[in-house]
Amino acid sequence: MSYLMFPDNESVWQGSSDSTTAGWAFGPEQTLGINPQLSPLAFQAGGGVSEVKIPTQTTDYTDALLVPDDLSLPTVSGQADGDWLTGEVASEVYEQLKEFAADPNFTDKMNLAFEDSWNVEVATALTKRWLAGDFSQMPALEVVSSANIAGGAGAFAAATDTIYISKEWLELNAFNLGAIAPVVLEEIGHYVDYEINMIDAPGDEGAIFAAVVGGEELTPAEVATLKAEDDTAVVVIGDLEVAIEKFDIESQWYAMAFPLEGWQPFVRDNPISMDNNFGTNDLGNGQKGFSANWGEGSPRPEIPDDNFALELWTQANFEAGKTYTFNVTSDDRYWIVGLPVNGDNPEVITEPGRFSEAYSGNVHEFRPQTTGKYWIGSLYYETEGDAYFDISWSEKQAPDNFTAIEGGKGVTLYESRDKNDYVQVVDLSQGASIELMSSEISYATVPGAYGGIEPMFERQSIQNFWEDLSRQEERAFSVTNGAFFEAFSSGNTPDLLAALSHPLKDNSTTYEGYVNPDRDPNNKNSKAMLKIWNDKDRVLLTDFQNNIDDIKNSSAPEILVGLKESSPSDGGVENERTFVGVKDANGDNLYEQLLILTSKQSTRTNAGQTLKDFGADEVMILDGSGSTQMIANDMEYVKSSDPLPFQFIAGGPRKIPQAIGVSRGQVTPRLTLVR
């Protein structure tokens, strides 16, 4: 019987730095119905792979397809490698086809899968045979490597009149034979389309066919997605180039859940639950991943709310020599590994030898050793309370001299090798948000730049801004200094008041700023404004032409004005800098990412170039010098320099009237599914 050994030392399991006993290993007598290359649980702490055998109740993993469990089922003689599908999954496939042929909504369901121009006579002949239990004219079935069918779990080739099933898929589902039926049904759907349609039905008609035959109710959005898919490929079978339609093994997650009882071993060959379509791995915006928040529940009714382990698998393409950034938010703990589909050397992505925890978010950098398809596997475990797990990855969009050091859903903080520069990548399309934060308004005012009056703000420390954001938002990630400002004194009173230099729109309230453009000729035409729409997942940097109505009447509820990169230079002086930039990461001509640079020491030119190296299309200058400071996840990465030498300012860190707050995205709520 197979079992997993958790670390004996509880402190190691909980993330202690003492990893001398950390790791997990199978016992010597294990027998697993899963390829060791497809499970992180088969990896020794040292990175080796235990020998795993196929279950002894079948002589081969293809027996589930080829050995009859009902001798009354028809057989097809003369096939190259034995009879067609007559094994353990045959009963399920044949019974579903019979029921579908008798379905009173048969025509509507066929129209859904194959449009409405299919040949009724041919379809009627097929269904008559199915109703009579005659499946003798089905295509042959052959078990091949997934690599032979373009990475698919199954495929149908009209040229060879053959359905191909992936050997790796069978190994992955050796203890979940019911998961094979939908793959076979999808390929039968491709075969049926070939028989009844003159041209291939749009999209993945096989997947729609498998769903309706299996009794699933597809939503209009799900149908539209499947109709838009391209499931075709050209592969070499023997010496021929053959067009196939395939069930894509790469686009989804596969999951197995196990009981978790204290620190005891648990049996892997008797899971609580399995699911071979646990959701897509495509998060959009060029990112792959998984996101689920089950609250105080669990993924399935049969899985207990507490004390379970969830093993998740999917495929993704990676390129050796490149770096990929993994962002994780998790309750309670997790472990992530990568394994080349055609290899046997696991590459641990998280910290080797122990589990990680990431209630507020973690970031890991992965440098694959080979180019091609990888299995990405994760072991998530839940003890009690809330249960959520969010993982996403994408190719690193940062210069080589920057390393990801903090993260969370939709946000990543990078640090330069010399620890002088810090860049935050804030992705609103992944649920992250930006808040322009102002301190309390004083009774004092100064003349506004555009005919009104400008309030004075009570300056406060960056730490106070961080505490304010953390109280308001449980997913608070960072605060950094923002707007230009000017201090004013009243005699020798240390009133610590400041007026903003340029306009600010905060929660739809507009403040003019006090710097009249006519009194600032050098910067009269050198202003830019950052517009923020958190609800629309986008930002925009554009010119500010000194017309306050452009801000007041804008649909953007938050706008921050600063200086263009082309504003009069400071002569290349090394100084503390704060810059922001916008980036269109997915190429839709909208800017969904905000980049924030906080630098301890840089010239203006170098600061702007750094953000452009991160992919910024436009950049804007914000307040710098001694006001430059940044806190992320309660860590003060950039501290202010000594306070300005004004007699009315008390000692301590430079205080500021306005800051930029960043919050992580929320892990996607997911309803418990009943299957």
XYZ file of C-alpha atoms in Angstrom, residues 181-477:
297
model
C -14.821 8.277 -20.914
C -15.168 12.042 -21.634
C -11.949 11.930 -23.670
C -13.195 8.972 -25.711
C -16.580 10.660 -26.164
C -14.921 13.846 -27.392
C -12.995 11.916 -30.028
C -16.173 10.062 -30.999
C -17.688 13.528 -31.425
C -14.897 14.443 -33.843
C -15.558 11.175 -35.704
C -19.304 11.881 -35.852
C -18.652 15.383 -37.196
C -16.492 13.886 -39.937
C -19.288 11.469 -40.860
C -22.249 13.888 -40.885
C -20.742 17.229 -41.978
C -19.199 18.256 -45.269
C -16.903 20.697 -43.457
C -15.540 20.691 -39.936
C -17.931 22.288 -37.449
C -16.481 25.460 -35.901
C -14.513 25.253 -32.673
C -14.155 22.175 -30.518
C -17.319 20.355 -31.523
C -16.032 17.166 -29.899
C -15.915 18.816 -26.475
C -19.493 20.115 -26.889
C -20.632 16.655 -28.039
C -18.990 14.979 -25.028
C -20.639 17.486 -22.699
C -24.182 17.081 -24.044
C -23.874 13.294 -24.269
C -22.661 13.284 -20.671
C -25.680 15.309 -19.574
C -23.847 18.567 -18.817
C -25.649 21.898 -19.153
C -23.294 24.283 -20.931
C -23.773 28.000 -20.395
C -23.839 30.317 -23.445
C -20.411 31.622 -22.396
C -18.991 28.103 -22.228
C -20.421 27.266 -25.659
C -18.971 30.475 -27.110
C -15.547 29.644 -25.667
C -15.606 26.131 -27.120
C -16.827 27.428 -30.477
C -13.837 29.768 -30.603
C -11.256 27.074 -29.855
C -8.963 25.625 -32.495
C -8.564 21.933 -31.666
C -6.791 20.959 -34.899
C -3.182 19.959 -35.392
C -1.000 18.216 -37.943
C 1.111 15.314 -36.705
C 3.256 12.589 -38.235
C 1.824 9.076 -37.891
C 4.105 6.504 -39.420
C 5.440 8.217 -42.519
C 2.333 10.340 -43.091
C 1.439 13.861 -42.079
C -2.070 13.553 -40.682
C -4.569 16.212 -39.598
C -6.123 15.507 -36.203
C -8.647 17.031 -33.830
C -7.586 16.626 -30.227
C -8.648 16.816 -26.610
C -6.173 19.343 -25.189
C -4.381 18.065 -22.094
C -2.587 21.379 -21.606
C -5.452 23.741 -20.926
C -6.908 22.365 -17.708
C -6.134 21.368 -14.146
C -6.360 17.855 -12.752
C -6.914 17.352 -9.047
C -6.859 14.617 -6.418
C -7.817 15.167 -2.778
C -6.619 13.121 0.183
C -7.417 13.022 3.890
C -4.952 14.772 6.151
C -4.793 13.525 9.739
C -2.233 15.273 11.888
C 1.299 14.396 10.845
C 0.466 10.814 9.909
C 1.071 9.255 6.471
C -1.916 9.235 4.152
C -2.836 6.700 1.497
C -2.578 8.048 -2.053
C -4.215 5.146 -3.889
C -7.559 5.801 -2.208
C -8.210 9.528 -2.616
C -11.322 11.230 -1.331
C -12.024 12.842 -4.682
C -10.626 13.160 -8.200
C -11.394 15.633 -10.936
C -9.909 15.667 -14.401
C -11.397 18.985 -15.392
C -10.715 21.181 -12.393
C -10.893 24.383 -14.387
C -8.837 26.065 -17.073
C -5.254 27.137 -16.442
C -5.630 30.246 -18.630
C -6.043 33.353 -16.463
C -5.801 35.751 -19.387
C -3.308 38.582 -19.893
C -0.593 36.075 -20.786
C -0.723 34.355 -17.410
C -1.356 30.727 -16.523
C -2.517 29.594 -13.131
C -5.279 28.558 -10.761
C -7.518 30.571 -8.454
C -10.062 29.306 -5.945
C -11.434 30.543 -2.656
C -13.633 28.000 -0.884
C -14.108 30.102 2.260
C -14.670 27.738 5.174
C -15.765 24.999 2.767
C -13.917 22.677 0.384
C -13.716 21.971 -3.368
C -16.234 19.101 -3.324
C -19.021 17.963 -0.983
C -17.215 14.680 -0.342
C -14.051 16.511 0.769
C -14.090 17.616 4.433
C -13.941 21.328 5.149
C -10.704 20.876 7.114
C -7.684 18.567 7.085
C -7.323 17.667 3.436
C -4.510 17.782 0.901
C -5.123 18.768 -2.725
C -2.775 17.660 -5.470
C -3.082 19.802 -8.618
C -1.561 19.204 -12.063
C -1.496 20.995 -15.392
C 0.838 21.493 -18.350
C 2.624 24.591 -19.599
C 5.378 25.483 -22.034
C 8.691 26.867 -20.803
C 11.952 27.846 -22.422
C 15.359 27.088 -20.969
C 17.387 30.202 -20.219
C 14.326 32.306 -19.431
C 12.978 33.171 -15.987
C 9.339 32.801 -14.985
C 7.683 34.508 -12.030
C 5.246 32.510 -9.876
C 2.901 34.475 -7.603
C 1.123 32.506 -4.869
C -1.467 33.336 -2.220
C -2.434 30.392 -0.053
C -4.090 29.272 3.148
C -2.615 27.143 4.566
C 0.578 25.827 2.865
C 1.798 24.642 -0.518
C 4.649 23.160 -2.535
C 5.230 23.559 -6.304
C 7.350 21.517 -8.692
C 7.994 21.438 -12.441
C 8.747 18.317 -14.447
C 9.497 18.055 -18.174
C 6.802 15.923 -19.829
C 9.495 13.833 -21.486
C 11.939 13.915 -18.580
C 12.428 12.422 -15.156
C 14.259 15.140 -13.203
C 11.919 17.259 -11.075
C 12.722 20.951 -10.646
C 11.370 22.320 -7.367
C 9.981 25.829 -7.849
C 9.296 26.712 -4.225
C 11.829 26.481 -1.417
C 13.346 22.962 -1.504
C 12.752 20.630 1.403
C 9.801 22.371 3.014
C 6.333 23.749 2.496
C 5.708 27.462 2.031
C 2.922 29.651 3.345
C 1.598 32.781 1.702
C -1.389 34.313 3.430
C -0.423 37.718 2.038
C 1.394 36.487 -1.059
C 4.703 34.963 -2.100
C 6.762 35.153 -5.259
C 9.116 32.509 -6.694
C 11.385 32.664 -9.739
C 11.674 29.534 -11.886
C 14.474 28.930 -14.403
C 13.631 25.750 -16.345
C 16.516 23.552 -17.363
C 14.942 22.347 -20.601
C 12.732 23.774 -23.334
C 9.281 22.329 -23.948
C 6.226 21.102 -22.094
C 6.343 20.760 -18.330
C 3.973 19.292 -15.830
C 3.376 21.916 -13.142
C 2.330 20.220 -9.926
C 1.341 21.673 -6.600
C 0.505 20.140 -3.259
C -1.827 22.390 -1.272
C -2.949 21.453 2.210
C -5.689 22.821 4.396
C -5.891 22.333 8.153
C -8.742 24.538 9.382
C -10.576 27.804 8.800
C -10.503 29.500 5.410
C -9.340 27.580 2.360
C -7.965 29.388 -0.671
C -5.207 28.815 -3.188
C -4.124 31.166 -5.981
C -1.140 30.559 -8.235
C -0.169 32.375 -11.422
C 2.923 32.494 -13.562
C 4.224 34.320 -16.582
C 7.534 35.034 -18.232
C 9.543 37.484 -16.154
C 9.070 40.999 -17.518
C 12.038 42.570 -15.775
C 15.703 43.260 -16.545
C 18.204 40.568 -15.565
C 19.586 42.638 -12.703
C 16.188 42.669 -10.951
C 14.846 39.858 -8.768
C 11.257 39.353 -7.614
C 11.213 39.554 -3.813
C 7.557 40.131 -2.798
C 4.300 39.237 -4.465
C 0.613 38.572 -4.301
C -2.300 38.305 -6.689
C -1.736 40.983 -9.322
C 1.359 42.563 -7.739
C 5.082 41.830 -7.837
C 7.902 43.808 -6.239
C 11.338 43.633 -7.899
C 14.646 44.628 -6.312
C 17.774 45.613 -8.240
C 20.995 43.744 -7.635
C 22.543 46.751 -5.859
C 19.372 47.194 -3.751
C 19.019 50.798 -4.902
C 15.973 50.457 -7.159
C 12.574 48.894 -6.449
C 9.878 48.444 -9.078
C 6.304 47.384 -8.379
C 4.311 45.813 -11.216
C 0.626 46.326 -10.421
C -1.761 44.436 -12.721
C -5.326 45.687 -12.413
C -6.582 42.938 -14.721
C -5.595 40.439 -12.024
C -7.645 42.238 -9.395
C -4.976 44.515 -7.893
C -6.050 48.083 -7.086
C -4.498 51.535 -6.644
C -5.613 54.156 -4.158
C -4.539 57.782 -4.037
C -4.337 58.580 -0.343
C -4.466 62.071 1.190
C -3.829 63.051 4.779
C -6.242 65.153 6.856
C -7.145 68.614 5.526
C -6.306 71.581 7.728
C -8.416 74.701 8.133
C -5.669 76.679 6.398
C -5.841 77.358 2.664
C -3.711 78.949 -0.011
C -4.757 80.441 -3.361
C -5.468 77.700 -5.866
C -3.756 77.673 -9.248
C -6.998 77.769 -11.260
C -9.140 80.381 -9.508
C -10.213 78.506 -6.404
C -8.510 77.819 -3.100
C -6.180 74.964 -2.234
C -6.439 73.271 1.182
C -3.429 72.631 3.368
C -2.816 68.985 4.268
C -1.466 67.728 7.562
C 1.678 65.837 6.687
C 2.155 62.346 8.117
C 4.747 59.600 8.038
C 4.766 56.839 5.429
C 4.215 54.415 8.302
C 0.939 56.155 9.146
C -0.170 55.865 5.523
C 0.663 52.134 5.625
C -1.335 51.677 8.816
C -4.284 53.559 7.290
C -4.245 51.357 4.175
C -3.893 48.166 6.213
C -6.910 49.091 8.338
C -9.033 49.852 5.299
C -7.912 46.975 3.073
C -7.016 43.477 4.269
C -5.108 42.871 1.028
C -2.871 45.956 1.455
C 0.451 45.462 -0.319
